[in-house]
Every structure is written in C-alpha cells, then in structure tokens.
CSV table of C-alpha atoms and ligand atoms in Angstrom, one decimal:
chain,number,residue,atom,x,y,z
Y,1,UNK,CA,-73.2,63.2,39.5
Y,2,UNK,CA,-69.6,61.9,40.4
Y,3,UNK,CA,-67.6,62.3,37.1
Y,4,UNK,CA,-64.8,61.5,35.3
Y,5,UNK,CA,-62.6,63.9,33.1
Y,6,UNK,CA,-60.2,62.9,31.2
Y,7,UNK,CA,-57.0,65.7,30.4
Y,8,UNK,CA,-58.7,67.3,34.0
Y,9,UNK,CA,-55.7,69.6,34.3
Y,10,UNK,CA,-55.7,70.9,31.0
Y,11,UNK,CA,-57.5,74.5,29.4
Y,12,UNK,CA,-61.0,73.4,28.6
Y,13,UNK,CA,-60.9,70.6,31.3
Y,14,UNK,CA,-59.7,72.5,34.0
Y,15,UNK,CA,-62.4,75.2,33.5
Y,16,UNK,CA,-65.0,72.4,33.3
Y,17,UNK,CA,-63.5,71.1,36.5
Y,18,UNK,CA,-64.6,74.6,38.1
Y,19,UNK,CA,-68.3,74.5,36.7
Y,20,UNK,CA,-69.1,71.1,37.4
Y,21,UNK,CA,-67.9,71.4,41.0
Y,22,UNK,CA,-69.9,74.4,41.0
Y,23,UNK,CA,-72.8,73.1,39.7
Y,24,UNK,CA,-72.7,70.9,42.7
Y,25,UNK,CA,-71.2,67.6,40.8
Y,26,UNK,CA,-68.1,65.3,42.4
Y,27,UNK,CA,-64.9,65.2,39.9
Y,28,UNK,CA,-62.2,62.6,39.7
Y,29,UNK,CA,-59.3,63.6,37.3
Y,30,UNK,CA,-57.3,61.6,34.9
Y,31,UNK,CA,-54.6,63.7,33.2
Y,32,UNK,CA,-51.0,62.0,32.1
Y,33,UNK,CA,-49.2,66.0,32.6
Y,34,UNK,CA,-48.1,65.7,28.6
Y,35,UNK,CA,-49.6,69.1,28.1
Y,36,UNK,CA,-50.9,70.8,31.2
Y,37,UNK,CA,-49.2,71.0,35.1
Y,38,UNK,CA,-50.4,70.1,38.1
Y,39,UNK,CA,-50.2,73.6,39.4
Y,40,UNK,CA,-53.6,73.8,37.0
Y,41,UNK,CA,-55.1,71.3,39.3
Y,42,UNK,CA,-54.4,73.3,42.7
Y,43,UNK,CA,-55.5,76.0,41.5
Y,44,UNK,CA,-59.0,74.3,40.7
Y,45,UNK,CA,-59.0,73.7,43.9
Y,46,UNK,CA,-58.1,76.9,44.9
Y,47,UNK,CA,-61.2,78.5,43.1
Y,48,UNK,CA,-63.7,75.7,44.6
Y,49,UNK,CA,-62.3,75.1,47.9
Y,50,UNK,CA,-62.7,71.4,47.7
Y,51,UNK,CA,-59.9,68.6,47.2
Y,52,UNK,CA,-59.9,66.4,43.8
Y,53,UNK,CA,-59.2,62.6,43.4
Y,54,UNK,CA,-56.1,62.5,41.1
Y,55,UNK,CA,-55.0,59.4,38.9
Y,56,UNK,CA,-52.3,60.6,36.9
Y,57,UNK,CA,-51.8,58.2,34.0
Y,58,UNK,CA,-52.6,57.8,30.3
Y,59,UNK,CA,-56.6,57.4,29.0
Y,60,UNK,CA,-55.4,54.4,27.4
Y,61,UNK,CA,-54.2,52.3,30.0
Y,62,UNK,CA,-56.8,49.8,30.5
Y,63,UNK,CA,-55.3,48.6,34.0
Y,64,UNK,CA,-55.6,51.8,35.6
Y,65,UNK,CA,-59.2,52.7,34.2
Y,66,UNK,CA,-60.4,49.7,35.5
Y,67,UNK,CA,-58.9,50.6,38.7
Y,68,UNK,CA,-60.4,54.3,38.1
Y,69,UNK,CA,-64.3,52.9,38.0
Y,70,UNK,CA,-63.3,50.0,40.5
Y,71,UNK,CA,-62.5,52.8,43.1
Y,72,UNK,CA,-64.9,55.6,42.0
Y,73,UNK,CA,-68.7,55.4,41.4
Y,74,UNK,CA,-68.8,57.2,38.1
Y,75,UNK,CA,-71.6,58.4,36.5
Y,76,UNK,CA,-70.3,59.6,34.1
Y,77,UNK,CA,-67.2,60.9,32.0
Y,78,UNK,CA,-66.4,63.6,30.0
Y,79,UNK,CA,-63.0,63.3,27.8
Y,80,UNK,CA,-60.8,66.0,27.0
Y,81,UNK,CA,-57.7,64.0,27.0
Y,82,UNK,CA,-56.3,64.5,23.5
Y,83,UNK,CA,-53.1,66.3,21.2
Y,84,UNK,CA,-55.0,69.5,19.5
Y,85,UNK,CA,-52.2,70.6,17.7
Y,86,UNK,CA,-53.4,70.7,13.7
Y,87,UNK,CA,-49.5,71.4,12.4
Y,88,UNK,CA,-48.4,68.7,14.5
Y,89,UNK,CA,-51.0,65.8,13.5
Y,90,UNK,CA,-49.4,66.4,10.2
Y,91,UNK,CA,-46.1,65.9,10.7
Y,92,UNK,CA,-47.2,63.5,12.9
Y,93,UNK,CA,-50.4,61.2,12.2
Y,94,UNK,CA,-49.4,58.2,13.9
Y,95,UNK,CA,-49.2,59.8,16.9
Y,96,UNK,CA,-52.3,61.6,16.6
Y,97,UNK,CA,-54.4,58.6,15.9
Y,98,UNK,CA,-52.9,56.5,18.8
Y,99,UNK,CA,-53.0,59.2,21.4
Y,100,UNK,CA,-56.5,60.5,20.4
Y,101,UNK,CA,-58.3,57.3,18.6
Y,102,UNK,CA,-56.8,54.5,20.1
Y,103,UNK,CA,-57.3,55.7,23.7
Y,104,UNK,CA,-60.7,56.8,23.1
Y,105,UNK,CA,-61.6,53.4,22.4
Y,106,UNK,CA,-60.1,52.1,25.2
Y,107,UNK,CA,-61.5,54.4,27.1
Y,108,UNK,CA,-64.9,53.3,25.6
Y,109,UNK,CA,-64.2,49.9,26.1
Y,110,UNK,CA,-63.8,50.3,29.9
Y,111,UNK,CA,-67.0,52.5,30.5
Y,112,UNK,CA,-68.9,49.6,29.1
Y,113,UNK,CA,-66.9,46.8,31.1
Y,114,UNK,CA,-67.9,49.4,34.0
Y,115,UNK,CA,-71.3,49.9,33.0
Y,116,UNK,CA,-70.7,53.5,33.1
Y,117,UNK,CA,-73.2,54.6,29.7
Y,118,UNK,CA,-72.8,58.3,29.6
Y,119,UNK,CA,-69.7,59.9,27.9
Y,120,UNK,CA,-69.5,63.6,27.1
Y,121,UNK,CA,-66.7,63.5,24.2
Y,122,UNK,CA,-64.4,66.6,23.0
Y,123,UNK,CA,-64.9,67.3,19.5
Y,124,UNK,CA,-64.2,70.1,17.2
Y,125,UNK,CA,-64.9,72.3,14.9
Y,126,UNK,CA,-62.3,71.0,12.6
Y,127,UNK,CA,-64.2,68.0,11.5
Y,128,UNK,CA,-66.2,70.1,8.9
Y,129,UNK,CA,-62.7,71.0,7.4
Y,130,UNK,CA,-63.7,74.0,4.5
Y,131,UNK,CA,-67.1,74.6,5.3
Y,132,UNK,CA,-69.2,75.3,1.7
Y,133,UNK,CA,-70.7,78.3,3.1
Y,134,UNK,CA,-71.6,79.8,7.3
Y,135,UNK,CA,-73.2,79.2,9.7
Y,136,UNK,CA,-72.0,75.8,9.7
Y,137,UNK,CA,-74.6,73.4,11.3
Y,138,UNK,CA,-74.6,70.3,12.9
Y,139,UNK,CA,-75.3,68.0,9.8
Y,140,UNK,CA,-73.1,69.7,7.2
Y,141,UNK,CA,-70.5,67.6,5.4
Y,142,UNK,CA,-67.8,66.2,7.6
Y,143,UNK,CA,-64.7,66.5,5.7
Y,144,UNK,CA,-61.5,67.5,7.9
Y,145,UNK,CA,-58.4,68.8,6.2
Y,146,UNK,CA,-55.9,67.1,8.9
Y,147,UNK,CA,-54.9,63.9,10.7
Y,148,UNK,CA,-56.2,65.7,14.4
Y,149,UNK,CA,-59.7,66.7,12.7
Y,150,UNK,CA,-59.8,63.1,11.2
Y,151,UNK,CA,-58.8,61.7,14.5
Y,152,UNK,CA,-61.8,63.5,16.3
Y,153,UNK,CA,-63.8,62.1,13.2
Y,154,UNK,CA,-62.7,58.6,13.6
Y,155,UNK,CA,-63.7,58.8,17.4
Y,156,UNK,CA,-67.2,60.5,16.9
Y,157,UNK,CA,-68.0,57.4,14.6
Y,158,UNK,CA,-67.4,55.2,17.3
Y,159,UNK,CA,-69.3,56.7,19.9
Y,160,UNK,CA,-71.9,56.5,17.1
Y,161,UNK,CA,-71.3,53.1,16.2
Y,162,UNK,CA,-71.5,51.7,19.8
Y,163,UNK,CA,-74.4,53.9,20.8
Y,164,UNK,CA,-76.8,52.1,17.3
Y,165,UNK,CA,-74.9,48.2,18.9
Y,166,UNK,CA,-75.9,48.5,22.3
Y,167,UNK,CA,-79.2,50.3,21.9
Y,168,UNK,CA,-81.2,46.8,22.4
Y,169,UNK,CA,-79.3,46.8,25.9
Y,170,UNK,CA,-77.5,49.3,27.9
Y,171,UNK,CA,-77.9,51.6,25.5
Y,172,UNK,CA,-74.5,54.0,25.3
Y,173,UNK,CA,-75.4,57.7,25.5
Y,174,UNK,CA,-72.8,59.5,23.2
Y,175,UNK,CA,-72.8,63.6,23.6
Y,176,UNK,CA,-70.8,64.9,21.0
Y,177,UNK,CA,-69.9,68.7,21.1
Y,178,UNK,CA,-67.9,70.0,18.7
Y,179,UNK,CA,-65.8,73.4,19.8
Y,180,UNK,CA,-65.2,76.5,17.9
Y,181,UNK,CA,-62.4,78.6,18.9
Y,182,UNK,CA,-62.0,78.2,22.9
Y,183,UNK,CA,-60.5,81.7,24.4
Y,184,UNK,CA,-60.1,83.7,27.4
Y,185,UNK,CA,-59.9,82.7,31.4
Y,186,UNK,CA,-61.9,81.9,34.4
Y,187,UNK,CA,-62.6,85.8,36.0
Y,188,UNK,CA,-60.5,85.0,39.3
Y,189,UNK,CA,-57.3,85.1,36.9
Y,190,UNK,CA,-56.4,81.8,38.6
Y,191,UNK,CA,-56.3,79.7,35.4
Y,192,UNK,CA,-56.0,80.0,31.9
Y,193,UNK,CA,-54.2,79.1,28.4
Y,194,UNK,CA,-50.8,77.5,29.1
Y,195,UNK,CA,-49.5,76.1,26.0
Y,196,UNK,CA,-46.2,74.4,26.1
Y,197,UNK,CA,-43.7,76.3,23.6
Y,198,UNK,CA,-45.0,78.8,20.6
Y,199,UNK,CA,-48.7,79.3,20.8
Y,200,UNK,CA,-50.6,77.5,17.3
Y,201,UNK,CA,-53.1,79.9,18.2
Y,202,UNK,CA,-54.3,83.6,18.1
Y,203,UNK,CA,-55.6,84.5,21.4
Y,204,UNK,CA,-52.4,82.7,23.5
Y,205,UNK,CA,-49.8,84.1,20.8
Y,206,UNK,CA,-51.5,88.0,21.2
Y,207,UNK,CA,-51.4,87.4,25.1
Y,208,UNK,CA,-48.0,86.5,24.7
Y,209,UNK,CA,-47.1,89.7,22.6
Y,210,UNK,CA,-49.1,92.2,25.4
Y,211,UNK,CA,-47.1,90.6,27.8
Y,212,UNK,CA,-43.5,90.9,26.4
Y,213,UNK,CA,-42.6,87.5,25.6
Y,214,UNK,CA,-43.3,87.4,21.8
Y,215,UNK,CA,-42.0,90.5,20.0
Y,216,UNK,CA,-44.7,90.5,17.3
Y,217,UNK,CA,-47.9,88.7,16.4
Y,218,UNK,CA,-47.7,87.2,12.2
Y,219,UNK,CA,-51.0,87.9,10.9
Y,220,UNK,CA,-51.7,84.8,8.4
Y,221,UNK,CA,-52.6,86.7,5.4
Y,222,UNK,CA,-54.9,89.6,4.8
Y,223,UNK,CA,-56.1,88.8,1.1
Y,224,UNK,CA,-59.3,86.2,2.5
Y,225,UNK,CA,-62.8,87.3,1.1
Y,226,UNK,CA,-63.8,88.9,4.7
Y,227,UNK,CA,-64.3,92.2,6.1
Y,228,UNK,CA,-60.8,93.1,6.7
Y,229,UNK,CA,-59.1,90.3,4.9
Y,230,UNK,CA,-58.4,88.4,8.5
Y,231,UNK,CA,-59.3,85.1,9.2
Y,232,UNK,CA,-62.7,85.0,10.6
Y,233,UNK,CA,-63.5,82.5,13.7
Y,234,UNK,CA,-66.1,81.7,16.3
Y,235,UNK,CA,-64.5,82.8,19.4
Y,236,UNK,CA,-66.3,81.1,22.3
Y,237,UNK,CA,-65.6,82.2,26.2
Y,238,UNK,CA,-63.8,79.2,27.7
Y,239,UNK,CA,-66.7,79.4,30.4
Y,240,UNK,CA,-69.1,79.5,28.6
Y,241,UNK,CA,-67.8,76.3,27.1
Y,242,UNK,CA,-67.3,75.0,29.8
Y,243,UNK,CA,-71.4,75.8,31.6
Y,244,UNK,CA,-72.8,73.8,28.7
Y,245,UNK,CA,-71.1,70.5,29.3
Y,246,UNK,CA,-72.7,71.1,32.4
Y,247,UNK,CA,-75.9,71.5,30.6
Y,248,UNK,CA,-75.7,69.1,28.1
Y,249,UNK,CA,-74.5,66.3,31.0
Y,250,UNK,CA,-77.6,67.1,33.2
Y,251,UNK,CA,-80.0,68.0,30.2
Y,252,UNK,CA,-79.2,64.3,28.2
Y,253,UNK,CA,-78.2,61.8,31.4
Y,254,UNK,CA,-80.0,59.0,31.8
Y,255,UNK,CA,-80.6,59.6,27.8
Y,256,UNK,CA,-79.7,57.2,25.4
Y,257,UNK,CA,-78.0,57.2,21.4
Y,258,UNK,CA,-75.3,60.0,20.0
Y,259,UNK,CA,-76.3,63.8,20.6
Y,260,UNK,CA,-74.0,66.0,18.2
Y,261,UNK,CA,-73.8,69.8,19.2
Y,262,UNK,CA,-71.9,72.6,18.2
Y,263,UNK,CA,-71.0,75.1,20.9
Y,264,UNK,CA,-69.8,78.5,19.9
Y,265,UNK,CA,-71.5,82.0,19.6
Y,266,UNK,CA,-72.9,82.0,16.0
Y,267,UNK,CA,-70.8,84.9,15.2
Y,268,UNK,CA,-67.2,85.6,13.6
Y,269,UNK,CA,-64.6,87.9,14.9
Y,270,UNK,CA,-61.6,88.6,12.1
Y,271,UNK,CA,-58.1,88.5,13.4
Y,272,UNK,CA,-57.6,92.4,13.2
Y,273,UNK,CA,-60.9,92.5,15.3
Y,274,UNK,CA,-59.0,90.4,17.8
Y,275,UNK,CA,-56.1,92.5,17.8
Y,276,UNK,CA,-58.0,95.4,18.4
Y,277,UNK,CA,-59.9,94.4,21.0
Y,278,UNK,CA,-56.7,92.7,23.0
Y,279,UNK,CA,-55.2,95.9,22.9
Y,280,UNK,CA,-58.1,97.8,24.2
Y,281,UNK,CA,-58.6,95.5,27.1
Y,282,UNK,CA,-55.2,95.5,28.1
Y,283,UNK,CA,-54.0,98.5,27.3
Y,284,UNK,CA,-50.7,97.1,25.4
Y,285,UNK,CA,-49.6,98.0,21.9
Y,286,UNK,CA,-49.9,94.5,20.0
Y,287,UNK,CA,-47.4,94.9,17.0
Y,288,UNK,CA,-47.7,92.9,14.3
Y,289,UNK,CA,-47.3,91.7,10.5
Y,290,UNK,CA,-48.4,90.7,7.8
Y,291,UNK,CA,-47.4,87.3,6.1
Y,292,UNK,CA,-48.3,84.8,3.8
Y,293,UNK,CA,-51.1,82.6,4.8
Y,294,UNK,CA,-50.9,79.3,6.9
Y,295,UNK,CA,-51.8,75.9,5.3
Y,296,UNK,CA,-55.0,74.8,5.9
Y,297,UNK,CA,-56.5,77.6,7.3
Y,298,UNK,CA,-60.0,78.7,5.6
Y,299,UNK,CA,-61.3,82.0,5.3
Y,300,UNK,CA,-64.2,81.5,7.6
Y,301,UNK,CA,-65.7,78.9,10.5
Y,302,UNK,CA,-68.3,80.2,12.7
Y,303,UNK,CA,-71.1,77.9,14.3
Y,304,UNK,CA,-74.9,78.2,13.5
Y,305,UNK,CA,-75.5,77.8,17.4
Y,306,UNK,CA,-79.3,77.3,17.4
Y,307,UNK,CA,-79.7,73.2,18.4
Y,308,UNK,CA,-77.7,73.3,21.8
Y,309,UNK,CA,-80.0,76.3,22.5
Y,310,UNK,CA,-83.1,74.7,21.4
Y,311,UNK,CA,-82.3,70.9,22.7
Y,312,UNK,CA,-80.0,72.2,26.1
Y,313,UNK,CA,-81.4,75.4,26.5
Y,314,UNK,CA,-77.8,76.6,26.5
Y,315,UNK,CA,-76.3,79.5,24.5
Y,316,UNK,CA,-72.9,81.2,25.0
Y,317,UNK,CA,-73.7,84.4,27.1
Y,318,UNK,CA,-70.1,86.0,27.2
Y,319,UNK,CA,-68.9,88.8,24.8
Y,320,UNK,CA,-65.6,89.4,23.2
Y,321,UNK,CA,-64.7,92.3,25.6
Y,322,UNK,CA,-65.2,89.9,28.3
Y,323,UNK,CA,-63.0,87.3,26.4
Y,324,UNK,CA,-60.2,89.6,25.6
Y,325,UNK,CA,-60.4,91.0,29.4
Y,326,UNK,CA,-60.6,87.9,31.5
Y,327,UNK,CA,-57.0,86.5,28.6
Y,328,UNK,CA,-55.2,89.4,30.1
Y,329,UNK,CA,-56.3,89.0,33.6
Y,330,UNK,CA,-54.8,85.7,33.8
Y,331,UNK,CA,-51.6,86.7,31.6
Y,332,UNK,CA,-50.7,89.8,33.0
Y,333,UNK,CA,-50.7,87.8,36.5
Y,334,UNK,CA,-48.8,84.6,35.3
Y,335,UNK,CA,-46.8,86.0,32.7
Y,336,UNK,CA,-45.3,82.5,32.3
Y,337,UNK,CA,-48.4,80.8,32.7
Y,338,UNK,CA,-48.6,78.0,36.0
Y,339,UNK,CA,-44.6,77.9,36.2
Y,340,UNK,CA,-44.7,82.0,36.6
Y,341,UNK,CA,-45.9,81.9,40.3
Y,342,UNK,CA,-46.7,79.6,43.3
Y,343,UNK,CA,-50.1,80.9,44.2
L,1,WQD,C1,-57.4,81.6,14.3
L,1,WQD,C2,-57.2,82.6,13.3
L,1,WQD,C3,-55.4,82.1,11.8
L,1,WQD,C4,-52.3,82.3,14.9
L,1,WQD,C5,-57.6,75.7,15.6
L,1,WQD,C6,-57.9,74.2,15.4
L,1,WQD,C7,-59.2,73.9,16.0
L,1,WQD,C8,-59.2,74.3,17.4
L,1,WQD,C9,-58.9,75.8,17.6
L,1,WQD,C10,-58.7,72.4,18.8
L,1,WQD,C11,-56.9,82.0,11.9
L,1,WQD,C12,-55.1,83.3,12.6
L,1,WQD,C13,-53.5,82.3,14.2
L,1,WQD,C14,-51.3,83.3,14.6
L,1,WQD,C15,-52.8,84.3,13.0
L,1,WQD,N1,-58.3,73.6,18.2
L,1,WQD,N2,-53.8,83.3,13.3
L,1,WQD,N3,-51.6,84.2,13.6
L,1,WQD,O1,-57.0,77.5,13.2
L,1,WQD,O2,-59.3,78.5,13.7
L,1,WQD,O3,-58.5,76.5,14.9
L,1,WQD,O4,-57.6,76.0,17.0
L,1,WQD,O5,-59.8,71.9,18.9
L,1,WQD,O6,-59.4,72.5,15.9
L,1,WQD,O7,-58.0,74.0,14.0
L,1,WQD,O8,-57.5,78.6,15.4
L,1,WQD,O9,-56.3,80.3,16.8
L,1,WQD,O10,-54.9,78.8,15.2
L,1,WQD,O11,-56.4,80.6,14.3
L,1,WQD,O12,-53.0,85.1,12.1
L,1,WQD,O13,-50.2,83.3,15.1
L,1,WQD,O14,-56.0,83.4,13.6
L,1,WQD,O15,-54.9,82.3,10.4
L,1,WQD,O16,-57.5,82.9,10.9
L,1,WQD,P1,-58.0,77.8,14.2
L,1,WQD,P2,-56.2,79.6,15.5
C-alpha cells in the first residue's frame, strides 16, 4: 500500500517509515520540521536504500493535502503529526488544540474529499489520565489530566464520530492506537530520540546523562505506592511500535468503523529499574536525585496488551535490555542527536 505519514521525520514516524518500507509498502512524508530534521529523513533512507516523496508543510493546510492525494495514490495514512509535550499543552492549550485537533480534522476532511478511508491515528496512553487500577484496557474510563491528552481525546471522537456518519457509504476506517511509553532506537544506530531542548522524558534525559550532556538525572519522587517508590511505566521498543502499525494497517484495511488498541508490553518498569538497566547497557555511571514529584504524574500506567494480540495477532517482542542497548547505540554515536554528525 502507498501511504501517507504525517510528522514522517519525527521518532515514532520515522521508525514507522523504516518498517513499512520494509514490509514492502510505498511512503510519502508530510512533516513541517517543528520538531524533527531532515537529517531523520536521509537517514531513513539510508537504512532502506530507497528515496522518499517529501512535502514539507503543515497537516493542516488544506491546499497542499489536496495537492498531496492529487499527486499521490494513497491508500492510506497514518498520522503522527502532533506537539506531545504534556507540561507544554498546559501552559499552552490553545496551541495544543489547534496544532493537534484542528489539523487532524482537516486532515480528516481531505481523506474524505480524496476518498482515501483508511487512517491509522497516533493516540496515547494519556487519555486514561489516573487509571483506577492496572492493566489498563481498552474500554476503561477516558479521563485525561492535560490539554495534550484531551487533545488526542477530542481527535479519537472524531475519527469515531465520522466512522458511525459515513458507515451507510464509504464507510471511514478509524485505527486508533494508543502508545505507552515509546523508547529506545532502530538496531543500526542510525536513528533515534532527538528532542529539541531538555528531554520531558526519562529514557532521552538518562541518555543524555550517560553521554555527558546532562550532569544528573532528577528522579520525580520516590514515596509512590510501587516497588521502589519510582514511577512505574509501560516501556515499549520504539520498533516494536512501530511493526504493529504495520500489522494493524494490513490486518484492518479494506475494514470499516473505529478500531481502538493499546500497544505496549503489559508490564511496568520503575524509574530506578530504568536507571539500572541504562547503566548496565552502557556502561556509564547515571548519577542522580531525588526530588519532589512532577504534577500530574501517577504512580502507575501500564497496558493490559491482550486485544492487539488477539484482534492483530501482534504483541511487543522486544525486552528492556534490548531498549536500554539499542538508546545507547544511537546516543553514544550522535551524542547531539541528527545535528552531531553528517552520516
Ligand atoms: C516516565 C517516568 C516520571 C523524567 C509521557 C506522556 C505520554 C507519552 C509518554 C506522548 C515517570 C519519571 C521522567 C525525568 C523522572 N508521550 N521521570 N525524571 O510521563 O509516563 O508519559 O510521555 O504520547 O503521553 O504523558 O513519560 O518519560 O515523562 O516519565 O523521574 O526527568 O519517569 O515521573 O514516572 P510519562 P515520562
């Protein structure tokens, strides 16, 4: 299938890049460069040997999406296009909902003028907010504590919304699949987490400790009801995120009506656990301290995992040794992420 992704430059899209091409599918990338380089992009290329169609430009410019499916025979599009920062959406919401809601429905809008039914949308984890107990599965309460969970919220409702109007007709096929905590790096060390600036999270902020530019990692409280007091997260392999959009796109094409999926392991790994493990792999001391904890955060979010493995036949295969490993490959050898070297 010949497919769109939107934000194709950026962590999770650039690693889905790599496994659809892989898996034999054409890509076309939109990506505006607001958060990722286009160094991202070459490497891609690199790791696939093949050339990718580039419209650089924002998801929610109608003109040039129309131009997009005008040009391109899409089948299909998978959006990762978004702002993912959680402090930031609360300082500032209006941006959040514009850049993330407002595009996506534009976005929406112009599949349908297209005829192009299938959409494969980013979600998170975050749209369960405090979950009342884990696993946390696919129908608990949706109650996110922040504008950039509400904004995934807002989107997911209308993907569903327009998949119930247009069932009668060309019925909209809506796959929904909500992250847990995205780490580590395609094996060939080629690309990986580049955030712009300090890293919001854990795994980027200890790779940027191992490798000497952050003196210490602030551990956001040790006093939650867990093993070690950490916070405790579902750490999924970036590829193995990235392998089941693959699966879910060629498992549900063709389908029809909203599919909602969690992908992560169905396990929790504490902060300290993290730590631990980081250091192991790469051999670096990872100092660090204690301090009060961060707004918002909850003691625990890990996925209950079992419907994309019943319904995809997927499941995250990848453990955290090979997580913490393949995070340091692609530090240690761009220290300064895609601006550190011109491979
Ligand atoms: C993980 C754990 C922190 C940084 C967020 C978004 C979520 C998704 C993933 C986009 C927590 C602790 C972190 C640090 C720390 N993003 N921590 N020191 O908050 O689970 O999820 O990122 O989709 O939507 O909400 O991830 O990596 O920020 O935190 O102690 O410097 O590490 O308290 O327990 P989080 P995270």
């Amino acid at each position: 299938m010949r497919v769109l992704v939107t934000g194709g430059a950026g962590y999770i899209g650039t690693h889905t890049c790599v496994a659809l091409l892989q898996a034999g599918h054409q890509v076309v990338v939109l990506d505006n460069f607001s958060n990722s380089q286009p160094q991202a992009l070459a490497r891609v290329q690199q790791i696939c040997a093949q050339t990718l169609p580039l419209y650089r430009g924002d998801v929610g410019d109608a003109a040039l999406l129309q131009q997009i499916f005008a040009e391109q025979q899409i089948d299909a599009v998978m959006h990762f296009a978004g702002a993912k920062a959680v402090g930031e959406s609360v300082a500032q919401p209006l941006f959040y909902y514009r850049n993330n809601v407002t595009a996506s429905l534009t976005l929406i809008e112009a599949m349908s003028a297209a005829g192009v039914t299938t959409l494969v949308f980013s979600s998170s984890a975050t749209v369960y907010g405090d979950p009342h107990q884990v696993p946390i599965v696919e129908d608990f309460p949706l109650a996110p504590t922040n504008p950039y969970g509400r904004s995934k919220l807002m989107v997911e409702q209308i993907i569903r919304d327009h998949c119930t109007a247009t069932h009668a007709t060309h019925g909209f096929n809506g796959i929904i699949l909500r992250y847990f905590n995205p780490v580590g790096a395609h094996p060939s060390g080629l690309i990986g987490e580049d955030p712009h600036g300090i890293p919001n999270n854990l795994m980027p902020f200890i790779a940027q400790v191992a490798v000497g530019r952050r003196r210490e990692l602030s551990v956001f409280g040790d006093d939650y009801p867990t093993l070690d007091g950490t916070g405790v997260r579902d750490y999924i392999h970036v590829c193995d995120l990235a392998e089941g959009h693959v699966r879910a796109l060629e498992q549900l094409h063709g389908r029809q009506g909203c599919h909602v999926f969690n992908l992560g392991t169905g396990s929790g790994i504490s902060v300290l656990q993290m730590v631990q493990a980081y250091a192991a792999a790469s051999g670096c001391d990872i100092p660090y301290r204690i301090v009060a904890r961060r707004a918002g955060d909850v003691a625990q979010c890990f996925a209950d995992a079992s419907l994309a493995q019943e319904v995809l036949g997927w499941q995250a295969s990848r453990k955290l040794t090979d997580m913490v490993a393949s995070s340091w490959r692609w530090q240690s050898t761009n220290p300064h992420g895609y601006s550190s070297t011109t491979v």
